[in-house]
PDB file of C-alpha atoms in Angstrom:
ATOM      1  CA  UNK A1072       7.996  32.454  22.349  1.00 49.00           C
ATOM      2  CA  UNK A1073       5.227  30.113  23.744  1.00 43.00           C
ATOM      3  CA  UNK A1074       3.520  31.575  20.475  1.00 48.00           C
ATOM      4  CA  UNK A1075       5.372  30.803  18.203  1.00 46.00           C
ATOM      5  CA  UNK A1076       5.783  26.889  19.476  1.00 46.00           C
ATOM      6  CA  UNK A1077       2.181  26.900  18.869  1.00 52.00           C
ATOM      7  CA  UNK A1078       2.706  28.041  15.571  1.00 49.00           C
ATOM      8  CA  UNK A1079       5.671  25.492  15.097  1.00 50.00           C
ATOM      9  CA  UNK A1080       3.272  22.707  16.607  1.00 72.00           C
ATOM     10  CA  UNK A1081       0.124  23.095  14.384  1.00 79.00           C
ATOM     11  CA  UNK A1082       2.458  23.573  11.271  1.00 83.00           C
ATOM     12  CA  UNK A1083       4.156  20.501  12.008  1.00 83.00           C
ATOM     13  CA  UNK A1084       0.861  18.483  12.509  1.00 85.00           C
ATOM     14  CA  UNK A1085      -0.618  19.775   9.656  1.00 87.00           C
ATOM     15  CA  UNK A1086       2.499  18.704   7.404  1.00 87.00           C
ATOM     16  CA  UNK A1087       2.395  15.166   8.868  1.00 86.00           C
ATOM     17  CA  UNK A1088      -1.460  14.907   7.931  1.00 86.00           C
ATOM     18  CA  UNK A1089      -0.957  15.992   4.623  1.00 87.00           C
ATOM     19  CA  UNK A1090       2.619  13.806   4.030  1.00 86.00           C
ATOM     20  CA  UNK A1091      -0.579  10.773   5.832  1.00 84.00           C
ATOM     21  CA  UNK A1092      -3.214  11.508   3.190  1.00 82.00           C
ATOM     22  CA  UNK A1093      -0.601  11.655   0.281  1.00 82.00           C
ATOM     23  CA  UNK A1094       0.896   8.320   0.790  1.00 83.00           C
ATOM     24  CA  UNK A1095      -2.392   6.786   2.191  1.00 81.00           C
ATOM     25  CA  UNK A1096      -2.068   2.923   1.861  1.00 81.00           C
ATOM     26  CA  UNK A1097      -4.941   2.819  -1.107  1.00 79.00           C
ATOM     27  CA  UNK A1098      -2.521   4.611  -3.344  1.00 84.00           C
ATOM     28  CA  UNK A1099       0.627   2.111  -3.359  1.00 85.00           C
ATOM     29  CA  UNK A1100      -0.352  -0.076  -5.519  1.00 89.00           C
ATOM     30  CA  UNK A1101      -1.939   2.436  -8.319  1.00 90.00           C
ATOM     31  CA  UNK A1102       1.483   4.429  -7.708  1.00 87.00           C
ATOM     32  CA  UNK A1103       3.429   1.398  -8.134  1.00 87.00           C
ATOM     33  CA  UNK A1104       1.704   0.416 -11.526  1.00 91.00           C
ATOM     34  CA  UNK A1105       1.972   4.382 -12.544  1.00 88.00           C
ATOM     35  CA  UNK A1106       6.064   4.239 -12.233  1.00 85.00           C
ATOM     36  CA  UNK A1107       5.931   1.201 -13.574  1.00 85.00           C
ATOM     37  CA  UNK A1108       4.620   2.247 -16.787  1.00 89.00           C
ATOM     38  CA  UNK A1109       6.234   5.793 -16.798  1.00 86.00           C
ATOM     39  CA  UNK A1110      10.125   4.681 -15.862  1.00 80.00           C
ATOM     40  CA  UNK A1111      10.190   0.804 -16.681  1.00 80.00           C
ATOM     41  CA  UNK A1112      10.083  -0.858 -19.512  1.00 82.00           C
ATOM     42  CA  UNK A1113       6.670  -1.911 -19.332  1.00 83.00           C
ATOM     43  CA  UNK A1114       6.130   1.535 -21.065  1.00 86.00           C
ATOM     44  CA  UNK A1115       6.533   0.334 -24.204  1.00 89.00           C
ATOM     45  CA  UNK A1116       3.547  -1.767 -23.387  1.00 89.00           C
ATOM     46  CA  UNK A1117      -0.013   0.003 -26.090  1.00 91.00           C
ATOM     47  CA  UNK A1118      -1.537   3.015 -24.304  1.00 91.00           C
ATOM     48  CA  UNK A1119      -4.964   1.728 -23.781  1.00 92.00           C
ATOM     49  CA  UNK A1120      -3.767  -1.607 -22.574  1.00 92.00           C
ATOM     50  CA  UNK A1121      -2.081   0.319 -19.868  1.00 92.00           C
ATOM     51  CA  UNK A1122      -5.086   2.406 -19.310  1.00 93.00           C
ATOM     52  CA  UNK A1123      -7.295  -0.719 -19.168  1.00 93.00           C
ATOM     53  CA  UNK A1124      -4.702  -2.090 -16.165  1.00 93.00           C
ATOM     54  CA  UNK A1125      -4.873   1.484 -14.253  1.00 94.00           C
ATOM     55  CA  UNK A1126      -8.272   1.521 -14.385  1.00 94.00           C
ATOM     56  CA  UNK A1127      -9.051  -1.657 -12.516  1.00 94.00           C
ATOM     57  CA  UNK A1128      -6.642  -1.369 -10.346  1.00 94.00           C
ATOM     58  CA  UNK A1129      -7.550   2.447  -9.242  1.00 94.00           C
ATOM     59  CA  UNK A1130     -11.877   1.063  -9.089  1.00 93.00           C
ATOM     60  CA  UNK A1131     -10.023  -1.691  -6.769  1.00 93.00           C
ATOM     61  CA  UNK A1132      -7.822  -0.440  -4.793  1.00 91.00           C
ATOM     62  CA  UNK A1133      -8.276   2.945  -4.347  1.00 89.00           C
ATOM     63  CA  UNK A1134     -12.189   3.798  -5.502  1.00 91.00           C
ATOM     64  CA  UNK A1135     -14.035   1.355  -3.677  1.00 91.00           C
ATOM     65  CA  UNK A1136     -11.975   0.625  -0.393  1.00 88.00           C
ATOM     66  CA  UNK A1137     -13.087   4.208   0.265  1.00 87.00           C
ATOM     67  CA  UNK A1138     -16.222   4.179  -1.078  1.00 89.00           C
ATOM     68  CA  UNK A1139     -17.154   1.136   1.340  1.00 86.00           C
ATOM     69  CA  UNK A1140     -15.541   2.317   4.467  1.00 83.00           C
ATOM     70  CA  UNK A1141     -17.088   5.932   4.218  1.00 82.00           C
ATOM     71  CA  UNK A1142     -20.402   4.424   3.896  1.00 85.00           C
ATOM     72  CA  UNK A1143     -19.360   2.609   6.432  1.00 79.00           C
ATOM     73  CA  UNK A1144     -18.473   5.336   8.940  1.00 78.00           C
ATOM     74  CA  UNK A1145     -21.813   6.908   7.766  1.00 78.00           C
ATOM     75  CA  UNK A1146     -24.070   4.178   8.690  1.00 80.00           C
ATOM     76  CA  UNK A1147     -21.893   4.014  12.030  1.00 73.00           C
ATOM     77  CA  UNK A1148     -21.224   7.454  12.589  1.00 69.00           C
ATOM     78  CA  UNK A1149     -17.840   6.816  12.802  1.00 67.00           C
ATOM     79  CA  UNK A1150     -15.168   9.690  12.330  1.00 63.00           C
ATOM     80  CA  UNK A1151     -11.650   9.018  10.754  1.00 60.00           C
ATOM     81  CA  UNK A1152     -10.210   9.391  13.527  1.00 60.00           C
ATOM     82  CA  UNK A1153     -12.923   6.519  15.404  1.00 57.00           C
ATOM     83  CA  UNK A1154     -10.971   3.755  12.662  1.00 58.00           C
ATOM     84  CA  UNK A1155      -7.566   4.786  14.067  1.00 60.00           C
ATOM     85  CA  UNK A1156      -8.813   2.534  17.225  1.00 62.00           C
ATOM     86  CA  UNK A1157      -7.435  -1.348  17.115  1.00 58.00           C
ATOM     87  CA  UNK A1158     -10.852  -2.762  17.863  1.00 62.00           C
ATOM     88  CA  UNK A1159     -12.090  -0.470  14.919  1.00 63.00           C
ATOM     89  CA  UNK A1160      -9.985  -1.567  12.173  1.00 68.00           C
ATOM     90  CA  UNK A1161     -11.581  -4.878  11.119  1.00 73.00           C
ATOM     91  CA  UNK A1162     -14.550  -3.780   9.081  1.00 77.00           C
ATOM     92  CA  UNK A1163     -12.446  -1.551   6.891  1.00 80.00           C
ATOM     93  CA  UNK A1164      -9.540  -4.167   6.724  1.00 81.00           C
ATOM     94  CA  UNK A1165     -11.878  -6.789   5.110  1.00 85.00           C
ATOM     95  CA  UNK A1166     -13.634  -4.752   2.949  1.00 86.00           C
ATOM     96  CA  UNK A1167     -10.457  -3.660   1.359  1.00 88.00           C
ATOM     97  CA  UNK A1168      -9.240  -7.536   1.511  1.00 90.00           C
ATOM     98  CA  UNK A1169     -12.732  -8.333  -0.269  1.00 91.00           C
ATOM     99  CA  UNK A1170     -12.304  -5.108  -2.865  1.00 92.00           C
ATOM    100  CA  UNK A1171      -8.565  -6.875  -3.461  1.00 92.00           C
ATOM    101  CA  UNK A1172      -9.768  -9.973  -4.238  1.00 93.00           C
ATOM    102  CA  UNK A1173     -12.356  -8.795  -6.523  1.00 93.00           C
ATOM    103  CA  UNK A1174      -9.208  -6.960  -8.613  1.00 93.00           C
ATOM    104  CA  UNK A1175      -7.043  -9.963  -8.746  1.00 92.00           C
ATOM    105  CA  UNK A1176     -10.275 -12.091  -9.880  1.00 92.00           C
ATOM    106  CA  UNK A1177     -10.294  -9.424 -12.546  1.00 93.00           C
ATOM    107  CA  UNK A1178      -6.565  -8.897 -13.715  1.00 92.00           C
ATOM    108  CA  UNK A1179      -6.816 -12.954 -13.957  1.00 90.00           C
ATOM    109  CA  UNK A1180     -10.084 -12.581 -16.462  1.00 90.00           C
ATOM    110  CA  UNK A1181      -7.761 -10.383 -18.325  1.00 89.00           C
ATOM    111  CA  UNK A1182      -4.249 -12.136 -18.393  1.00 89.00           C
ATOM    112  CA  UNK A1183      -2.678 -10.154 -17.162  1.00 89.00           C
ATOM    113  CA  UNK A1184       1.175 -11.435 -16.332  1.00 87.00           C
ATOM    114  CA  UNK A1185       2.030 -12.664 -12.724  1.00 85.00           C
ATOM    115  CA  UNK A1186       4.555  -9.849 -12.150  1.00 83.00           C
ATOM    116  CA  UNK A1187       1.707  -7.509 -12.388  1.00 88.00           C
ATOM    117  CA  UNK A1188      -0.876  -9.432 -10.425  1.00 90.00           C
ATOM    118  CA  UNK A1189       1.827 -10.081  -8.113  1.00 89.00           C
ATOM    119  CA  UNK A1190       1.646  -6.421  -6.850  1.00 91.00           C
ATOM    120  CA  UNK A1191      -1.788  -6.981  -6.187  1.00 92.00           C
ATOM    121  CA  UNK A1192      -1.202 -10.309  -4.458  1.00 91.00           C
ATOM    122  CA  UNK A1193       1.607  -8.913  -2.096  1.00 90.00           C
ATOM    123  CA  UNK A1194      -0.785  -6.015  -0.881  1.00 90.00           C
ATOM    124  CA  UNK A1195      -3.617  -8.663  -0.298  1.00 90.00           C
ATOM    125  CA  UNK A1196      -1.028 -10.830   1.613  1.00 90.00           C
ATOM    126  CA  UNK A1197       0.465  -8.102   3.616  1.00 90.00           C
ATOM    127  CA  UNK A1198      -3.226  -6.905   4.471  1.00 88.00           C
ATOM    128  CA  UNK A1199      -4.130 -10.297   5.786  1.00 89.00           C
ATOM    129  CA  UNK A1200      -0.713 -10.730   8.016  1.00 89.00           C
ATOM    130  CA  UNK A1201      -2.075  -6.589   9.200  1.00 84.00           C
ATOM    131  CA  UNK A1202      -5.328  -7.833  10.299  1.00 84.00           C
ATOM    132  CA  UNK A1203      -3.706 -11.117  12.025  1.00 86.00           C
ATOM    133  CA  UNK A1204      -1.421  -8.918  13.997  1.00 85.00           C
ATOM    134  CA  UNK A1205      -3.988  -6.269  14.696  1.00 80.00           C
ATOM    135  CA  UNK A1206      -5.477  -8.943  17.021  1.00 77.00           C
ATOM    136  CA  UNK A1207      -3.175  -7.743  19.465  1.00 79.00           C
ATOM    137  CA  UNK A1208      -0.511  -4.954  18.758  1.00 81.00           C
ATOM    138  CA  UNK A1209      -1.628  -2.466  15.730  1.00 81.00           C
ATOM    139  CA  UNK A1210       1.073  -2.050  12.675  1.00 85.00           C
ATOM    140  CA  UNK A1211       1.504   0.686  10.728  1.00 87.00           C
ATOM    141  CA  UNK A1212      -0.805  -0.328   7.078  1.00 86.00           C
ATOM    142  CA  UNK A1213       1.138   3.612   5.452  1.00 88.00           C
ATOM    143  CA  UNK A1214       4.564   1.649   6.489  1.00 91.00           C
ATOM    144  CA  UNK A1215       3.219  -1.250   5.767  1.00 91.00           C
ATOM    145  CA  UNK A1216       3.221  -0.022   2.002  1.00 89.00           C
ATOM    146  CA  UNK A1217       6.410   2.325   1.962  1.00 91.00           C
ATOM    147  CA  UNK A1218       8.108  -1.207   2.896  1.00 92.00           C
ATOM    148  CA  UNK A1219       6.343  -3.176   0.362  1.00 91.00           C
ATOM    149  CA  UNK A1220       7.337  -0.247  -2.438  1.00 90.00           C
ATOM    150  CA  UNK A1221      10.978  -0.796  -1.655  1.00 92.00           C
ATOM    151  CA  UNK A1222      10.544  -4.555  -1.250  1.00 91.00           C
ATOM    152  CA  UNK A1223       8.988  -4.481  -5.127  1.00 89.00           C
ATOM    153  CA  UNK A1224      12.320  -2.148  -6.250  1.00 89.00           C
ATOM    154  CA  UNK A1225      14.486  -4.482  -5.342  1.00 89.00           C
ATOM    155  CA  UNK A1226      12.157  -7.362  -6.919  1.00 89.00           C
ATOM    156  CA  UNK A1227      11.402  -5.999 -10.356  1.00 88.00           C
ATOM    157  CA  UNK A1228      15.226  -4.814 -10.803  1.00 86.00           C
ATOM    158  CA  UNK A1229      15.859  -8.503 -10.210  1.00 84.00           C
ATOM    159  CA  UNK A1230      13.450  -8.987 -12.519  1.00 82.00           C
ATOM    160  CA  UNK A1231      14.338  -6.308 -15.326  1.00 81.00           C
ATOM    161  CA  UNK A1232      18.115  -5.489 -14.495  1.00 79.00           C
ATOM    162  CA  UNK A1233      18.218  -2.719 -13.738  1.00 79.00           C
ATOM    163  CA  UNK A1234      20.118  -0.528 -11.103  1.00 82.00           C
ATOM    164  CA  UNK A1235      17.405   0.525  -8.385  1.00 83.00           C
ATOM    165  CA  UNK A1236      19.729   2.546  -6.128  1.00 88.00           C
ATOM    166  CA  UNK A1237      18.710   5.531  -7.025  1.00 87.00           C
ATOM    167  CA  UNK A1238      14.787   4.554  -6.820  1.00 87.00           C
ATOM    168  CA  UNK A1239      15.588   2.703  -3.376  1.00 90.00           C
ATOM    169  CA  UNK A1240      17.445   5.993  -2.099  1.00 91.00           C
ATOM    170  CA  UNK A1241      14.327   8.180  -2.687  1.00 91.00           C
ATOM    171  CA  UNK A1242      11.597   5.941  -1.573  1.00 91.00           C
ATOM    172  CA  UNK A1243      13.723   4.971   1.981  1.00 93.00           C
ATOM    173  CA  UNK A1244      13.397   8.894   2.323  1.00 94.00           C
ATOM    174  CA  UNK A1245      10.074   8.897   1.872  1.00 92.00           C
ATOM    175  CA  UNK A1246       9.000   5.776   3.902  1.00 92.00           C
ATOM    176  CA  UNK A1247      11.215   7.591   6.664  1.00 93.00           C
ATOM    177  CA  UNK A1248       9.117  11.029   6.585  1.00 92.00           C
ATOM    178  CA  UNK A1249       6.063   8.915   6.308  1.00 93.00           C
ATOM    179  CA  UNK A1250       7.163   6.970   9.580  1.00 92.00           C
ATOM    180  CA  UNK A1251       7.943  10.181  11.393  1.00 92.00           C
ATOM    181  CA  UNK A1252       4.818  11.948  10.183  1.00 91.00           C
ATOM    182  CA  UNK A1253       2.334   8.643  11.661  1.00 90.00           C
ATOM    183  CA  UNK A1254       4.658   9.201  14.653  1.00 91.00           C
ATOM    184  CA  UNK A1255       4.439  13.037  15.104  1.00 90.00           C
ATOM    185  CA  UNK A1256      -0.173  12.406  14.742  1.00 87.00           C
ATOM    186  CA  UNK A1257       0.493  10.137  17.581  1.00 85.00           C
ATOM    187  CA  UNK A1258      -1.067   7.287  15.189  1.00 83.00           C
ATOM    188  CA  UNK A1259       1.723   4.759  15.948  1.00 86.00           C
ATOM    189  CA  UNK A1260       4.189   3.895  17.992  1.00 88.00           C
ATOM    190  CA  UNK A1261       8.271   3.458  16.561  1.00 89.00           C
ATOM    191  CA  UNK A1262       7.973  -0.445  17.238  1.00 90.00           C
ATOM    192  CA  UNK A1263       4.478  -0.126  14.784  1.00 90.00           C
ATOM    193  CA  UNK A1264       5.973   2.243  11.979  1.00 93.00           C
ATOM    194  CA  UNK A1265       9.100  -0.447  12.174  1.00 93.00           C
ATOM    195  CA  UNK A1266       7.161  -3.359  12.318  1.00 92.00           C
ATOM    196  CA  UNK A1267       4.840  -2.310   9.281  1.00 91.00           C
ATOM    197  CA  UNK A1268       7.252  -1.448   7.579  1.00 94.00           C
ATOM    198  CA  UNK A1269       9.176  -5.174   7.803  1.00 94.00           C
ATOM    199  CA  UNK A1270       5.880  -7.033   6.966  1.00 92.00           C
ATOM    200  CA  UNK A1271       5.508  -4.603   3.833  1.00 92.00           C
ATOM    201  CA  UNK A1272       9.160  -5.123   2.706  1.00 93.00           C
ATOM    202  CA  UNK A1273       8.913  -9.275   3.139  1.00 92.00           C
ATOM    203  CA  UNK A1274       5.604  -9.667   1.760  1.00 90.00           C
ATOM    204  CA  UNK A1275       6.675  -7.997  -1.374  1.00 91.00           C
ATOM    205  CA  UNK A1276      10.050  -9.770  -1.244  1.00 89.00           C
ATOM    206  CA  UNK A1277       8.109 -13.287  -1.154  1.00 88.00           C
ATOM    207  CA  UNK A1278       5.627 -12.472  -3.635  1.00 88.00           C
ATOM    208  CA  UNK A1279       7.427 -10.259  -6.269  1.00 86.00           C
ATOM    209  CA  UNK A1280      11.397 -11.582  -6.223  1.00 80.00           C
ATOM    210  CA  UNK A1281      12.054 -13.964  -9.136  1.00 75.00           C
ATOM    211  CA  UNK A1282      13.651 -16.474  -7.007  1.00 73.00           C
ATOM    212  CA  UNK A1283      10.934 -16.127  -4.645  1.00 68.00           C
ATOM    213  CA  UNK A1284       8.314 -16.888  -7.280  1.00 62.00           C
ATOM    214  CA  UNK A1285      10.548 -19.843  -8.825  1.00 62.00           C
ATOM    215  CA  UNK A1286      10.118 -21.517  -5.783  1.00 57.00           C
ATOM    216  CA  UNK A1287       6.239 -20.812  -5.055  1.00 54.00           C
ATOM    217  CA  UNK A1288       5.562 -22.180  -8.345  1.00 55.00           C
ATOM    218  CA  UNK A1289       7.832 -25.296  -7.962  1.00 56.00           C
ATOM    219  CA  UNK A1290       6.102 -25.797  -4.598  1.00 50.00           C
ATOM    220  CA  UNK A1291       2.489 -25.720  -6.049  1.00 45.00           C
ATOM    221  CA  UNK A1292       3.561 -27.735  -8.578  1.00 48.00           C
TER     222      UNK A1292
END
């Protein structure tokens, strides 16, 4: 019995790790541009101008955030497990911050539209509320980006009209194994998967709603 509990145990870790590395915060917003071009009706949009758009975004935000921090690590001969430290988080944080900037610089050059860069924007934002509160209690950045994904459902069908129910019922599963998984690795705490998770969903909210956006550009302007 004690055996097989053992067996249970390491299965059950190993599942949350993987469910971790699949839904690793670098791969929200190149997911979110994927669906959005696959199921929206941005896929009407020319093939290589969509390819054009992937491709920045994936060198960006996924290619080198972790090109940086692993060099990083290297040069400090820190593990992945070292970063999961609070006091170990701000290097990688503002290299991906400065990586973000870099692709909203870009995806300006290129004009592309706001509701597009606006994706980009919301994960910068949310990043630099993470860091802010990582002074002294340490959110969840994976919840941080289920919350923002289901944040920028409810924006774009807003935006598009269209029903997102079905879309919202899916990725509230998945931000809910995701939460559970970072809980089971002993990453975070519930009050840290929860809290994540609300800075992800109002950041996207604020950045990527219609209404939201009226009034940000009224208020520049």
């Amino acid at each position: 019995m004690v055996e097989e509990h053992i067996i249970a145990d390491r299965t059950l870790i190993r599942t949350a790790k993987v469910i971790s590395a699949i839904f690793t915060p670098f791969s929200i917003p190149f997911l979110a541009f994927l669906i959005l071009f696959i199921f929206s009706y941005l896929r009407i949009m020319p093939l290589q101008y969509k390819l054009i758009v992937l491709g920045v975004v994936y060198c960006f935000t996924i290619l080198m955030p972790t090109l940086t921090i692993f060099i990083f690590r290297k040069i400090n001969g820190f593990s992945p497990e070292d970063l999961v430290e609070r006091k170990k988080r701000y290097i990688p944080f503002i290299l991906t911050i400065t990586s973000y900037i870099f692709c909203l610089l870009m995806m300006h050059r290129l004009n592309i539209p706001w509701y597009m860069t606006g994706i980009i924007l919301a994960a910068l934002v949310m990043m630099i509320i993470c860091i802010i509160v990582n002074l002294k209690w340490k959110l969840s950045e994976h919840m941080a980006g289920a919350g923002a994904v289901v944040g920028g459902l409810v924006a774009f069908s807003a935006l598009f009209g269209y029903n997102p129910v079905g879309w919202l019922c899916l990725f509230i599963l998945v931000a809910g194994i995701l939460g559970t998984a970072r809980i089971i690795l002993q990453h975070h705490t519930l009050g840290e998967v929860m809290g994540g998770f609300a800075v992800g969903l109002i950041c996207s909210l604020l950045v990527l709603h219609p209404l939201s956006n009226i009034l940000f550009r009224i208020f520049l302007f």
